[in-house]
Amino acid sequence: MNQYIATYNGDLAAYRQSVLIAFQQVEDYLAAVRILSDQLVRQQEAVDHSQTYLKMEQARYDTGIDPYIDLAIAESTLYGNEQGLANLQIQQMTASVELIQALGGGWDKTQLPTAAQVTAKPSVAETKIQH
C-alpha cells in the first residue's frame, strides 16, 4: 500500500512541476511577444526615418551638394534598419508560435481532434473516469 501512495505522490509532484513549467513558459512567451511588439514599432520608425534620410540624401547628391559616399551611407543605414526589422519580425513570429505551443497548440493537424471527436458525447465509462 505504501508503494502505491509513494508512486501516487511522485506522479502528483511531477504533474505539479509540469503545470508550473507550463505556466512559466506561457508567461515568458507573452512577455516576449509584448516586448517584441514594442521593439517592432520603434524599429519601423527607424526604417521610416532612414527612408526619409535616404530621399533627402539622394536629392542632395543629385544636385551636387553631397558626395556619393554620403548617399552610400544613407543606403547602408536603411538596409541595416530593414534587416533589424526583419529579424525582429522573425523573433516575434517565433515567440508567437512558442506561445501557442505552450498553451497546448500543436504543430501537426493530425494531433487535433476530428469534428466527430469534438461533437461526440462521452461514453458512460469515460464519464465515470472523469468523475
Short mmCIF file of N, CA and C in Angstrom, two decimals:
data_model
loop_
_atom_site.label_atom_id
_atom_site.label_comp_id
_atom_site.label_asym_id
_atom_site.label_seq_id
_atom_site.Cartn_x
_atom_site.Cartn_y
_atom_site.Cartn_z
N MET A 1 0.82 -1.20 0.00
CA MET A 1 0.00 0.00 0.00
C MET A 1 0.86 1.26 0.00
N ASN A 2 1.92 1.26 0.82
CA ASN A 2 2.81 2.42 0.88
C ASN A 2 3.47 2.70 -0.46
N GLN A 3 3.76 1.63 -1.21
CA GLN A 3 4.38 1.78 -2.52
C GLN A 3 3.44 2.54 -3.46
N TYR A 4 2.15 2.23 -3.41
CA TYR A 4 1.18 2.91 -4.27
C TYR A 4 1.04 4.38 -3.88
N ILE A 5 1.04 4.63 -2.59
CA ILE A 5 0.95 6.02 -2.12
C ILE A 5 2.18 6.80 -2.56
N ALA A 6 3.35 6.20 -2.43
CA ALA A 6 4.58 6.86 -2.84
C ALA A 6 4.58 7.11 -4.35
N THR A 7 4.11 6.15 -5.12
CA THR A 7 4.03 6.32 -6.57
C THR A 7 3.06 7.44 -6.92
N TYR A 8 1.91 7.45 -6.24
CA TYR A 8 0.91 8.49 -6.46
C TYR A 8 1.49 9.87 -6.12
N ASN A 9 2.15 9.99 -4.99
CA ASN A 9 2.74 11.27 -4.58
C ASN A 9 3.82 11.72 -5.56
N GLY A 10 4.61 10.77 -6.04
CA GLY A 10 5.62 11.10 -7.04
C GLY A 10 5.01 11.58 -8.34
N ASP A 11 3.96 10.89 -8.78
CA ASP A 11 3.27 11.30 -10.00
C ASP A 11 2.62 12.67 -9.83
N LEU A 12 2.04 12.91 -8.66
CA LEU A 12 1.41 14.20 -8.38
C LEU A 12 2.44 15.32 -8.38
N ALA A 13 3.59 15.08 -7.78
CA ALA A 13 4.65 16.10 -7.77
C ALA A 13 5.15 16.38 -9.18
N ALA A 14 5.30 15.35 -9.99
CA ALA A 14 5.74 15.54 -11.37
C ALA A 14 4.71 16.33 -12.16
N TYR A 15 3.42 16.03 -11.93
CA TYR A 15 2.35 16.76 -12.61
C TYR A 15 2.36 18.23 -12.20
N ARG A 16 2.48 18.50 -10.92
CA ARG A 16 2.51 19.88 -10.45
C ARG A 16 3.70 20.63 -11.05
N GLN A 17 4.84 19.96 -11.12
CA GLN A 17 6.03 20.59 -11.70
C GLN A 17 5.81 20.92 -13.17
N SER A 18 5.19 20.00 -13.91
CA SER A 18 4.95 20.26 -15.33
C SER A 18 3.95 21.40 -15.53
N VAL A 19 2.96 21.51 -14.64
CA VAL A 19 2.00 22.61 -14.72
C VAL A 19 2.70 23.94 -14.43
N LEU A 20 3.55 23.96 -13.42
CA LEU A 20 4.28 25.19 -13.10
C LEU A 20 5.19 25.61 -14.25
N ILE A 21 5.84 24.64 -14.87
CA ILE A 21 6.69 24.94 -16.02
C ILE A 21 5.85 25.49 -17.17
N ALA A 22 4.69 24.91 -17.40
CA ALA A 22 3.82 25.37 -18.48
C ALA A 22 3.36 26.82 -18.22
N PHE A 23 2.98 27.13 -16.98
CA PHE A 23 2.59 28.50 -16.66
C PHE A 23 3.75 29.46 -16.86
N GLN A 24 4.94 29.06 -16.46
CA GLN A 24 6.11 29.91 -16.63
C GLN A 24 6.40 30.16 -18.10
N GLN A 25 6.28 29.12 -18.93
CA GLN A 25 6.51 29.28 -20.37
C GLN A 25 5.49 30.23 -20.98
N VAL A 26 4.23 30.08 -20.62
CA VAL A 26 3.20 30.97 -21.15
C VAL A 26 3.51 32.42 -20.76
N GLU A 27 3.85 32.63 -19.51
CA GLU A 27 4.18 33.98 -19.05
C GLU A 27 5.39 34.54 -19.79
N ASP A 28 6.42 33.72 -19.96
CA ASP A 28 7.63 34.16 -20.67
C ASP A 28 7.33 34.54 -22.11
N TYR A 29 6.57 33.71 -22.81
CA TYR A 29 6.28 33.98 -24.22
C TYR A 29 5.32 35.15 -24.40
N LEU A 30 4.39 35.32 -23.46
CA LEU A 30 3.53 36.51 -23.51
C LEU A 30 4.37 37.78 -23.37
N ALA A 31 5.29 37.75 -22.44
CA ALA A 31 6.17 38.91 -22.25
C ALA A 31 7.04 39.15 -23.48
N ALA A 32 7.55 38.07 -24.06
CA ALA A 32 8.40 38.20 -25.25
C ALA A 32 7.62 38.81 -26.41
N VAL A 33 6.39 38.36 -26.62
CA VAL A 33 5.57 38.89 -27.71
C VAL A 33 5.29 40.37 -27.48
N ARG A 34 4.99 40.74 -26.26
CA ARG A 34 4.71 42.16 -25.93
C ARG A 34 5.95 43.02 -26.14
N ILE A 35 7.08 42.57 -25.64
CA ILE A 35 8.32 43.34 -25.76
C ILE A 35 8.73 43.47 -27.23
N LEU A 36 8.63 42.37 -27.96
CA LEU A 36 8.99 42.42 -29.37
C LEU A 36 8.04 43.31 -30.17
N SER A 37 6.78 43.36 -29.78
CA SER A 37 5.84 44.27 -30.44
C SER A 37 6.26 45.72 -30.27
N ASP A 38 6.67 46.06 -29.05
CA ASP A 38 7.16 47.42 -28.80
C ASP A 38 8.42 47.71 -29.61
N GLN A 39 9.32 46.75 -29.66
CA GLN A 39 10.56 46.94 -30.42
C GLN A 39 10.27 47.07 -31.92
N LEU A 40 9.29 46.32 -32.40
CA LEU A 40 8.92 46.41 -33.82
C LEU A 40 8.43 47.81 -34.17
N VAL A 41 7.65 48.41 -33.30
CA VAL A 41 7.15 49.76 -33.56
C VAL A 41 8.32 50.73 -33.67
N ARG A 42 9.25 50.62 -32.74
CA ARG A 42 10.42 51.51 -32.76
C ARG A 42 11.30 51.25 -33.98
N GLN A 43 11.48 50.00 -34.32
CA GLN A 43 12.32 49.67 -35.48
C GLN A 43 11.66 50.13 -36.77
N GLN A 44 10.34 50.04 -36.87
CA GLN A 44 9.64 50.53 -38.06
C GLN A 44 9.81 52.04 -38.18
N GLU A 45 9.80 52.73 -37.04
CA GLU A 45 10.05 54.17 -37.06
C GLU A 45 11.46 54.46 -37.57
N ALA A 46 12.43 53.66 -37.15
CA ALA A 46 13.81 53.83 -37.62
C ALA A 46 13.89 53.62 -39.13
N VAL A 47 13.18 52.62 -39.63
CA VAL A 47 13.17 52.37 -41.08
C VAL A 47 12.55 53.57 -41.80
N ASP A 48 11.43 54.07 -41.28
CA ASP A 48 10.77 55.21 -41.91
C ASP A 48 11.69 56.43 -41.95
N HIS A 49 12.38 56.69 -40.84
CA HIS A 49 13.30 57.83 -40.79
C HIS A 49 14.48 57.62 -41.75
N SER A 50 14.94 56.38 -41.83
CA SER A 50 16.05 56.09 -42.74
C SER A 50 15.63 56.29 -44.20
N GLN A 51 14.39 55.95 -44.52
CA GLN A 51 13.90 56.17 -45.88
C GLN A 51 13.84 57.67 -46.19
N THR A 52 13.38 58.44 -45.23
CA THR A 52 13.34 59.90 -45.41
C THR A 52 14.75 60.44 -45.59
N TYR A 53 15.67 59.98 -44.77
CA TYR A 53 17.07 60.41 -44.85
C TYR A 53 17.65 60.05 -46.22
N LEU A 54 17.36 58.85 -46.70
CA LEU A 54 17.88 58.43 -47.99
C LEU A 54 17.31 59.31 -49.11
N LYS A 55 16.03 59.64 -49.07
CA LYS A 55 15.43 60.50 -50.09
C LYS A 55 16.08 61.89 -50.09
N MET A 56 16.29 62.41 -48.89
CA MET A 56 16.94 63.73 -48.79
C MET A 56 18.37 63.66 -49.30
N GLU A 57 19.07 62.61 -48.93
CA GLU A 57 20.46 62.48 -49.36
C GLU A 57 20.55 62.26 -50.87
N GLN A 58 19.58 61.52 -51.42
CA GLN A 58 19.54 61.31 -52.87
C GLN A 58 19.37 62.65 -53.60
N ALA A 59 18.48 63.50 -53.07
CA ALA A 59 18.27 64.82 -53.67
C ALA A 59 19.53 65.67 -53.55
N ARG A 60 20.20 65.61 -52.43
CA ARG A 60 21.43 66.39 -52.24
C ARG A 60 22.53 65.88 -53.17
N TYR A 61 22.59 64.58 -53.35
CA TYR A 61 23.59 64.01 -54.27
C TYR A 61 23.27 64.41 -55.72
N ASP A 62 21.98 64.32 -56.09
CA ASP A 62 21.56 64.66 -57.46
C ASP A 62 21.86 66.12 -57.81
N THR A 63 21.78 66.99 -56.81
CA THR A 63 22.05 68.41 -57.07
C THR A 63 23.54 68.75 -56.92
N GLY A 64 24.34 67.78 -56.53
CA GLY A 64 25.78 68.00 -56.42
C GLY A 64 26.24 68.58 -55.11
N ILE A 65 25.36 68.65 -54.12
CA ILE A 65 25.72 69.21 -52.82
C ILE A 65 26.60 68.24 -52.04
N ASP A 66 26.22 66.94 -52.02
CA ASP A 66 26.93 65.94 -51.23
C ASP A 66 27.62 64.93 -52.15
N PRO A 67 28.73 64.35 -51.65
CA PRO A 67 29.41 63.32 -52.44
C PRO A 67 28.66 61.98 -52.37
N TYR A 68 29.04 61.05 -53.22
CA TYR A 68 28.36 59.75 -53.29
C TYR A 68 28.48 58.98 -51.98
N ILE A 69 29.56 59.16 -51.27
CA ILE A 69 29.76 58.41 -50.02
C ILE A 69 28.63 58.69 -49.03
N ASP A 70 28.13 59.92 -49.01
CA ASP A 70 27.01 60.24 -48.11
C ASP A 70 25.75 59.47 -48.51
N LEU A 71 25.52 59.35 -49.83
CA LEU A 71 24.39 58.57 -50.32
C LEU A 71 24.55 57.10 -49.96
N ALA A 72 25.76 56.59 -50.09
CA ALA A 72 26.03 55.19 -49.75
C ALA A 72 25.80 54.93 -48.27
N ILE A 73 26.18 55.87 -47.45
CA ILE A 73 25.97 55.73 -46.00
C ILE A 73 24.47 55.71 -45.69
N ALA A 74 23.71 56.57 -46.35
CA ALA A 74 22.25 56.60 -46.14
C ALA A 74 21.63 55.28 -46.57
N GLU A 75 22.07 54.73 -47.69
CA GLU A 75 21.56 53.43 -48.15
C GLU A 75 21.92 52.33 -47.17
N SER A 76 23.15 52.35 -46.71
CA SER A 76 23.60 51.34 -45.75
C SER A 76 22.80 51.41 -44.45
N THR A 77 22.52 52.62 -44.00
CA THR A 77 21.72 52.81 -42.79
C THR A 77 20.32 52.23 -42.97
N LEU A 78 19.71 52.52 -44.12
CA LEU A 78 18.37 52.00 -44.39
C LEU A 78 18.38 50.48 -44.44
N TYR A 79 19.35 49.91 -45.14
CA TYR A 79 19.39 48.44 -45.26
C TYR A 79 19.62 47.78 -43.91
N GLY A 80 20.45 48.39 -43.08
CA GLY A 80 20.67 47.85 -41.74
C GLY A 80 19.41 47.88 -40.88
N ASN A 81 18.69 49.00 -40.98
CA ASN A 81 17.43 49.11 -40.22
C ASN A 81 16.38 48.14 -40.74
N GLU A 82 16.32 47.94 -42.06
CA GLU A 82 15.38 46.98 -42.62
C GLU A 82 15.73 45.56 -42.19
N GLN A 83 17.03 45.25 -42.13
CA GLN A 83 17.45 43.92 -41.67
C GLN A 83 17.07 43.73 -40.20
N GLY A 84 17.26 44.77 -39.40
CA GLY A 84 16.86 44.69 -38.00
C GLY A 84 15.36 44.47 -37.85
N LEU A 85 14.57 45.13 -38.69
CA LEU A 85 13.12 44.96 -38.66
C LEU A 85 12.74 43.52 -39.02
N ALA A 86 13.37 42.99 -40.06
CA ALA A 86 13.08 41.61 -40.46
C ALA A 86 13.44 40.63 -39.35
N ASN A 87 14.56 40.85 -38.70
CA ASN A 87 14.97 39.97 -37.59
C ASN A 87 13.98 40.02 -36.44
N LEU A 88 13.51 41.22 -36.11
CA LEU A 88 12.52 41.35 -35.03
C LEU A 88 11.20 40.68 -35.41
N GLN A 89 10.80 40.78 -36.67
CA GLN A 89 9.57 40.13 -37.11
C GLN A 89 9.69 38.62 -36.97
N ILE A 90 10.85 38.08 -37.33
CA ILE A 90 11.08 36.63 -37.19
C ILE A 90 11.01 36.24 -35.71
N GLN A 91 11.66 37.02 -34.86
CA GLN A 91 11.64 36.73 -33.42
C GLN A 91 10.22 36.77 -32.87
N GLN A 92 9.43 37.75 -33.30
CA GLN A 92 8.07 37.86 -32.81
C GLN A 92 7.22 36.67 -33.29
N MET A 93 7.38 36.29 -34.54
CA MET A 93 6.62 35.15 -35.05
C MET A 93 7.02 33.87 -34.31
N THR A 94 8.30 33.71 -34.05
CA THR A 94 8.77 32.54 -33.32
C THR A 94 8.20 32.53 -31.91
N ALA A 95 8.22 33.66 -31.24
CA ALA A 95 7.66 33.75 -29.88
C ALA A 95 6.16 33.47 -29.89
N SER A 96 5.46 33.91 -30.94
CA SER A 96 4.03 33.65 -31.04
C SER A 96 3.75 32.17 -31.20
N VAL A 97 4.55 31.51 -32.01
CA VAL A 97 4.38 30.06 -32.20
C VAL A 97 4.70 29.33 -30.90
N GLU A 98 5.76 29.76 -30.21
CA GLU A 98 6.11 29.13 -28.94
C GLU A 98 5.01 29.35 -27.90
N LEU A 99 4.39 30.52 -27.92
CA LEU A 99 3.26 30.78 -27.02
C LEU A 99 2.11 29.84 -27.32
N ILE A 100 1.80 29.67 -28.59
CA ILE A 100 0.72 28.76 -28.98
C ILE A 100 1.03 27.35 -28.52
N GLN A 101 2.28 26.93 -28.68
CA GLN A 101 2.67 25.60 -28.21
C GLN A 101 2.54 25.49 -26.70
N ALA A 102 2.98 26.52 -25.98
CA ALA A 102 2.90 26.49 -24.51
C ALA A 102 1.45 26.44 -24.03
N LEU A 103 0.55 26.99 -24.83
CA LEU A 103 -0.87 26.96 -24.48
C LEU A 103 -1.54 25.65 -24.88
N GLY A 104 -0.77 24.76 -25.49
CA GLY A 104 -1.30 23.45 -25.83
C GLY A 104 -1.51 23.22 -27.30
N GLY A 105 -1.16 24.19 -28.12
CA GLY A 105 -1.30 24.02 -29.57
C GLY A 105 -0.20 23.12 -30.10
N GLY A 106 -0.49 22.44 -31.19
CA GLY A 106 0.49 21.55 -31.78
C GLY A 106 0.94 22.04 -33.14
N TRP A 107 1.92 21.35 -33.67
CA TRP A 107 2.47 21.69 -34.97
C TRP A 107 1.78 20.95 -36.10
N ASP A 108 1.09 19.87 -35.78
CA ASP A 108 0.62 18.96 -36.81
C ASP A 108 -0.90 18.84 -36.74
N LYS A 109 -1.56 18.93 -37.90
CA LYS A 109 -3.02 18.83 -37.92
C LYS A 109 -3.50 17.47 -37.42
N THR A 110 -2.68 16.44 -37.56
CA THR A 110 -3.09 15.10 -37.13
C THR A 110 -3.23 15.02 -35.61
N GLN A 111 -2.64 15.95 -34.88
CA GLN A 111 -2.75 15.96 -33.43
C GLN A 111 -4.09 16.54 -32.96
N LEU A 112 -4.80 17.22 -33.84
CA LEU A 112 -6.07 17.83 -33.48
C LEU A 112 -7.20 16.80 -33.54
N PRO A 113 -8.18 16.92 -32.68
CA PRO A 113 -9.32 16.00 -32.77
C PRO A 113 -10.14 16.29 -34.02
N THR A 114 -10.77 15.26 -34.52
CA THR A 114 -11.65 15.44 -35.67
C THR A 114 -12.95 16.10 -35.22
N ALA A 115 -13.73 16.56 -36.18
CA ALA A 115 -15.01 17.18 -35.85
C ALA A 115 -15.92 16.19 -35.13
N ALA A 116 -15.87 14.93 -35.56
CA ALA A 116 -16.70 13.90 -34.92
C ALA A 116 -16.28 13.68 -33.47
N GLN A 117 -14.97 13.72 -33.19
CA GLN A 117 -14.50 13.54 -31.82
C GLN A 117 -14.90 14.71 -30.93
N VAL A 118 -14.91 15.90 -31.48
CA VAL A 118 -15.26 17.08 -30.70
C VAL A 118 -16.74 17.07 -30.35
N THR A 119 -17.57 16.66 -31.29
CA THR A 119 -19.02 16.71 -31.07
C THR A 119 -19.57 15.45 -30.43
N ALA A 120 -18.76 14.40 -30.35
CA ALA A 120 -19.23 13.13 -29.78
C ALA A 120 -19.45 13.27 -28.28
N LYS A 121 -20.50 12.62 -27.79
CA LYS A 121 -20.77 12.59 -26.36
C LYS A 121 -19.91 11.51 -25.74
N PRO A 122 -19.37 11.78 -24.53
CA PRO A 122 -18.54 10.75 -23.89
C PRO A 122 -19.38 9.53 -23.51
N SER A 123 -18.73 8.38 -23.55
CA SER A 123 -19.41 7.14 -23.17
C SER A 123 -19.60 7.11 -21.65
N VAL A 124 -20.36 6.16 -21.17
CA VAL A 124 -20.61 6.01 -19.74
C VAL A 124 -19.30 5.75 -19.01
N ALA A 125 -18.44 4.91 -19.58
CA ALA A 125 -17.16 4.59 -18.95
C ALA A 125 -16.28 5.83 -18.85
N GLU A 126 -16.24 6.67 -19.91
CA GLU A 126 -15.43 7.88 -19.87
C GLU A 126 -15.96 8.86 -18.84
N THR A 127 -17.29 8.93 -18.68
CA THR A 127 -17.90 9.82 -17.71
C THR A 127 -17.50 9.42 -16.30
N LYS A 128 -17.49 8.10 -16.02
CA LYS A 128 -17.13 7.62 -14.69
C LYS A 128 -15.65 7.88 -14.40
N ILE A 129 -14.79 7.79 -15.42
CA ILE A 129 -13.36 8.04 -15.21
C ILE A 129 -13.12 9.50 -14.88
N GLN A 130 -13.85 10.40 -15.53
CA GLN A 130 -13.64 11.82 -15.30
C GLN A 130 -14.09 12.24 -13.92
N HIS A 131 -15.04 11.56 -13.34
CA HIS A 131 -15.55 11.94 -12.02
C HIS A 131 -14.84 11.16 -11.01
#
